[in-house]
Amino acid sequence: MYLFLCNLSCIDLCFTTIIVPNLLYILVSGDNTMSLTQCCIQIYFFFTADCAEVMVLVLMAYDRYVAICHPLHYHHILNKDKCMLVILLIWISACVNSSFFISSTFKLVFCSSRTVHQFFCDAKALINISCGGTFMFYIVIYVECLLYGLVPVVCNLMSYLKIIRVILLITPKEGRHKAFSTCLSHLIIMVIYYGSGGSVYLMPKSDRYSVLEQILTVFFTTVVPMMNPLIYSLRNTEVKSSLRKLVTQFLQDYAH
């Protein structure tokens, strides 16, 4: 579980590193120009991190399924070598997938407008200003939505339906509460991540939704990575105890 959390933290770090520094540079310098090559590089690394996060979330759901439904076989099914191999395959497949995606980006044609109405180079923002060469791009987008959208969501739902069915059969209330608390943090992350990300890419093309789309994109790319370590760390008793002591000390100092 901690190996997967470590990878999730690395992916969240990649998310913010890909987008936020360039955004801060634009805000400070006022220079909001970007070449097509720079735009494609940003899209490549963004989609690499995005694909890796989707697959890691599926892997974490499967980890919870094995831990709760097959606890005696956990260390056999998910030993260290298997986990390291799966993590390596996840990163390789994410890089390869992003390469295919970028190759379709270079086929887009831009006519009248070259202004991206987004705070970073996003695939949907490029489609909104393109006037040609979108056929192959749409095919790639639909395949991406199927492989990295619908399939992961179905896998996560299947895992948690089986988990819930097993949890409901647990007789002691303490054991049932412990099992639910183990899965709660991952469920929260899944709902926030898929909810905000799906809303951005399923939203119809319209100037009326442009501001809402930008707000959801900020939430999807920066707020969610910031919330991940907070949600997972607050499950730890020692972290909660330290946070409680810190708040108490702050209140005492403020009162004096």
Coordinates of C-alpha atoms in Angstrom, one line a residue:
M1 CA 0.0 0.0 0.0
Y2 CA 2.8 2.4 0.9
L3 CA 4.6 1.6 -2.4
F4 CA 1.5 2.7 -4.3
L5 CA 1.1 5.8 -2.1
C6 CA 4.7 6.7 -2.9
N7 CA 4.1 6.5 -6.6
L8 CA 0.9 8.5 -6.2
S9 CA 2.8 11.2 -4.5
C10 CA 5.4 11.2 -7.3
I11 CA 2.7 11.5 -9.9
D12 CA 1.1 14.4 -7.9
L13 CA 4.4 16.1 -7.8
C14 CA 4.7 15.7 -11.6
F15 CA 1.3 17.2 -12.1
T16 CA 2.1 20.4 -10.2
T17 CA 5.7 20.6 -11.7
I18 CA 4.4 20.3 -15.3
I19 CA 1.8 23.1 -14.9
V20 CA 2.3 25.4 -12.0
P21 CA 5.9 26.8 -12.6
N22 CA 5.1 27.8 -16.2
L23 CA 1.8 29.3 -15.0
L24 CA 3.7 31.4 -12.4
Y25 CA 6.2 32.5 -15.0
I26 CA 3.3 33.7 -17.2
L27 CA 1.7 35.6 -14.3
V28 CA 5.0 37.3 -13.3
S29 CA 6.4 38.1 -16.7
G30 CA 3.2 38.6 -18.6
D31 CA 4.6 36.6 -21.5
N32 CA 1.9 34.1 -22.3
T33 CA 3.3 32.9 -25.7
M34 CA 4.3 29.3 -26.2
S35 CA 5.5 27.5 -29.3
L36 CA 3.8 24.3 -30.6
T37 CA 6.8 22.2 -29.5
Q38 CA 6.6 23.6 -26.0
C39 CA 2.9 23.0 -25.9
C40 CA 3.3 19.4 -27.1
I41 CA 6.0 18.7 -24.5
Q42 CA 3.7 20.0 -21.8
I43 CA 0.8 17.8 -23.1
Y44 CA 3.1 14.8 -23.3
F45 CA 4.2 14.9 -19.7
F46 CA 0.7 15.9 -18.5
F47 CA -0.8 12.9 -20.1
T48 CA 2.0 10.6 -18.9
A49 CA 1.2 11.7 -15.3
D50 CA -2.5 11.5 -15.9
C51 CA -2.4 7.9 -17.4
A52 CA 0.0 6.8 -14.6
E53 CA -2.4 8.2 -11.9
V54 CA -5.4 6.4 -13.4
M55 CA -3.6 3.1 -13.4
V56 CA -2.2 3.5 -9.9
L57 CA -5.7 4.2 -8.6
V58 CA -6.9 1.0 -10.2
L59 CA -4.0 -0.9 -8.7
M60 CA -4.7 0.6 -5.3
A61 CA -8.4 -0.5 -5.6
Y62 CA -7.2 -4.0 -6.4
D63 CA -4.7 -3.9 -3.4
R64 CA -7.7 -3.1 -1.1
Y65 CA -9.7 -5.9 -2.7
V66 CA -7.0 -8.5 -2.1
A67 CA -6.3 -7.2 1.5
I68 CA -10.0 -7.4 2.5
C69 CA -11.3 -10.3 0.4
H70 CA -8.2 -12.5 0.3
P71 CA -6.1 -11.4 3.4
L72 CA -4.3 -14.8 3.9
H73 CA -3.0 -14.7 0.3
Y74 CA -2.1 -11.0 0.2
H75 CA 1.7 -11.4 0.4
H76 CA 1.6 -14.1 -2.2
I77 CA -0.6 -12.2 -4.7
L78 CA 1.1 -8.8 -4.1
N79 CA 4.7 -9.5 -3.2
K80 CA 7.4 -6.9 -3.6
D81 CA 8.7 -8.1 -7.0
K82 CA 5.2 -8.2 -8.6
C83 CA 4.4 -4.8 -7.3
M84 CA 7.7 -3.3 -8.6
L85 CA 7.1 -4.9 -12.0
V86 CA 3.6 -3.6 -12.2
I87 CA 4.7 -0.1 -11.3
L88 CA 7.4 -0.2 -13.9
L89 CA 4.9 -1.4 -16.6
I90 CA 2.5 1.4 -15.6
W91 CA 5.1 4.1 -16.2
I92 CA 6.3 2.6 -19.4
S93 CA 2.8 2.2 -20.8
A94 CA 2.0 5.8 -19.7
C95 CA 5.0 7.1 -21.7
V96 CA 4.2 5.0 -24.8
N97 CA 0.5 6.1 -24.7
S98 CA 1.5 9.8 -24.5
S99 CA 3.8 9.3 -27.5
F100 CA 0.9 8.0 -29.6
F101 CA -1.3 10.9 -28.3
I102 CA 1.3 13.6 -29.2
S103 CA 1.7 12.2 -32.8
S104 CA -2.0 12.9 -33.4
T105 CA -1.6 16.4 -32.0
F106 CA 0.8 17.4 -34.8
K107 CA -1.9 16.7 -37.4
L108 CA -4.1 19.5 -36.1
V109 CA -4.5 22.6 -38.3
F110 CA -4.9 26.1 -36.8
C111 CA -6.4 28.8 -39.0
S112 CA -7.7 32.1 -37.5
S113 CA -7.1 31.7 -33.8
R114 CA -4.0 30.4 -32.0
T115 CA -5.0 31.5 -28.5
V116 CA -5.5 28.7 -26.1
H117 CA -8.3 29.6 -23.6
Q118 CA -6.7 27.6 -20.8
F119 CA -3.9 28.2 -18.2
F120 CA -1.9 25.4 -19.8
C121 CA -1.7 23.4 -23.1
D122 CA -4.6 21.0 -22.8
A123 CA -5.8 18.6 -25.5
K124 CA -9.4 19.9 -25.4
A125 CA -8.3 23.5 -25.6
L126 CA -6.4 22.7 -28.8
I127 CA -9.4 21.0 -30.3
N128 CA -11.5 24.1 -29.5
I129 CA -9.3 26.4 -31.7
S130 CA -8.4 23.9 -34.5
C131 CA -10.1 24.1 -37.9
G132 CA -8.8 20.9 -39.5
G133 CA -7.0 17.6 -38.9
T134 CA -9.2 16.7 -36.0
F135 CA -10.5 13.3 -37.3
M136 CA -7.6 11.2 -36.1
F137 CA -7.3 13.3 -33.0
Y138 CA -11.0 12.5 -32.1
I139 CA -10.4 8.8 -32.7
V140 CA -7.4 8.9 -30.3
I141 CA -9.4 10.9 -27.7
Y142 CA -12.3 8.3 -27.9
V143 CA -9.8 5.4 -27.4
E144 CA -8.2 7.2 -24.5
C145 CA -11.6 7.8 -22.9
L146 CA -12.3 4.1 -23.2
L147 CA -9.0 2.7 -22.0
Y148 CA -8.2 5.3 -19.4
G149 CA -11.7 6.5 -18.5
L150 CA -14.4 3.9 -18.7
V151 CA -12.3 0.7 -18.1
P152 CA -10.6 2.0 -14.9
V153 CA -13.9 3.2 -13.5
V154 CA -15.5 -0.2 -14.1
C155 CA -12.6 -2.0 -12.6
N156 CA -12.7 0.3 -9.5
L157 CA -16.4 -0.2 -9.2
M158 CA -16.1 -4.0 -9.5
S159 CA -13.4 -4.1 -6.8
Y160 CA -15.4 -2.0 -4.4
L161 CA -18.7 -3.9 -5.0
K162 CA -16.9 -7.1 -4.0
I163 CA -15.2 -5.3 -1.1
I164 CA -18.6 -4.0 0.2
R165 CA -20.2 -7.4 -0.1
V166 CA -17.4 -8.9 2.0
I167 CA -17.5 -6.1 4.6
L168 CA -21.2 -6.5 5.1
L169 CA -20.6 -10.2 6.1
I170 CA -18.1 -9.1 8.8
T171 CA -19.9 -9.8 12.1
P172 CA -17.9 -7.6 14.6
K173 CA -18.8 -3.9 14.2
E174 CA -15.2 -2.9 14.9
G175 CA -13.8 -5.0 12.1
R176 CA -16.4 -3.7 9.7
H177 CA -15.5 -0.1 10.7
K178 CA -11.8 -0.8 10.2
A179 CA -12.4 -2.2 6.8
F180 CA -14.5 0.7 5.7
S181 CA -12.0 3.2 7.0
T182 CA -9.2 1.5 5.0
C183 CA -11.1 2.1 1.8
L184 CA -12.7 5.4 2.5
S185 CA -9.6 7.6 1.7
H186 CA -9.1 5.9 -1.7
L187 CA -12.8 6.2 -2.5
I188 CA -12.7 10.0 -1.7
I189 CA -9.7 10.4 -4.1
M190 CA -11.4 8.4 -6.8
V191 CA -14.7 10.4 -6.7
I192 CA -12.8 13.8 -6.7
Y193 CA -10.4 12.8 -9.4
Y194 CA -12.8 11.1 -11.8
G195 CA -15.6 13.6 -11.1
S196 CA -13.5 16.8 -11.8
G197 CA -11.5 15.3 -14.7
G198 CA -14.6 13.7 -16.3
S199 CA -16.5 16.9 -16.1
V200 CA -13.8 18.8 -17.9
Y201 CA -13.5 16.4 -20.9
L202 CA -17.3 15.6 -21.1
M203 CA -18.3 19.3 -21.1
P204 CA -19.6 20.4 -24.5
K205 CA -17.7 22.9 -26.5
S206 CA -19.2 26.3 -25.7
D207 CA -18.1 29.8 -24.7
R208 CA -20.7 29.7 -21.9
Y209 CA -18.8 26.9 -20.1
S210 CA -15.3 28.3 -20.6
V211 CA -14.9 29.8 -17.1
L212 CA -16.4 26.7 -15.5
E213 CA -14.1 24.5 -17.5
Q214 CA -11.1 26.4 -16.4
I215 CA -12.2 26.3 -12.7
L216 CA -12.7 22.5 -12.9
T217 CA -9.3 22.1 -14.6
V218 CA -7.6 24.0 -11.8
F219 CA -9.3 21.7 -9.3
F220 CA -8.4 18.6 -11.3
T221 CA -4.7 19.5 -11.9
T222 CA -3.6 21.3 -8.8
V223 CA -6.1 21.0 -5.9
V224 CA -6.6 17.2 -6.2
P225 CA -2.8 16.5 -6.1
M226 CA -2.6 18.7 -3.1
M227 CA -5.4 16.9 -1.3
N228 CA -4.1 13.4 -1.9
P229 CA -1.4 13.4 0.8
L230 CA -3.7 15.3 3.2
I231 CA -6.5 12.7 2.8
Y232 CA -4.2 9.7 3.1
S233 CA -2.1 11.1 5.9
L234 CA -5.1 12.0 8.1
R235 CA -5.9 8.2 8.3
N236 CA -2.7 7.8 10.3
T237 CA -3.2 8.0 14.0
E238 CA 0.2 9.6 14.7
V239 CA -0.3 12.2 12.0
K240 CA -3.7 13.2 13.5
S241 CA -2.2 13.3 17.0
S242 CA 0.6 15.6 15.8
L243 CA -1.8 17.8 13.9
R244 CA -4.0 18.0 17.0
K245 CA -1.0 19.0 19.2
L246 CA 0.1 21.6 16.6
V247 CA -3.4 23.2 16.5
T248 CA -3.6 23.2 20.3
Q249 CA -0.2 24.8 20.6
F250 CA -1.1 27.5 18.0
L251 CA -4.3 28.3 19.9
Q252 CA -2.5 28.6 23.2
D253 CA 0.2 30.9 21.7
Y254 CA -2.5 33.0 20.0
A255 CA -4.5 33.3 23.4
H256 CA -1.4 34.5 25.2

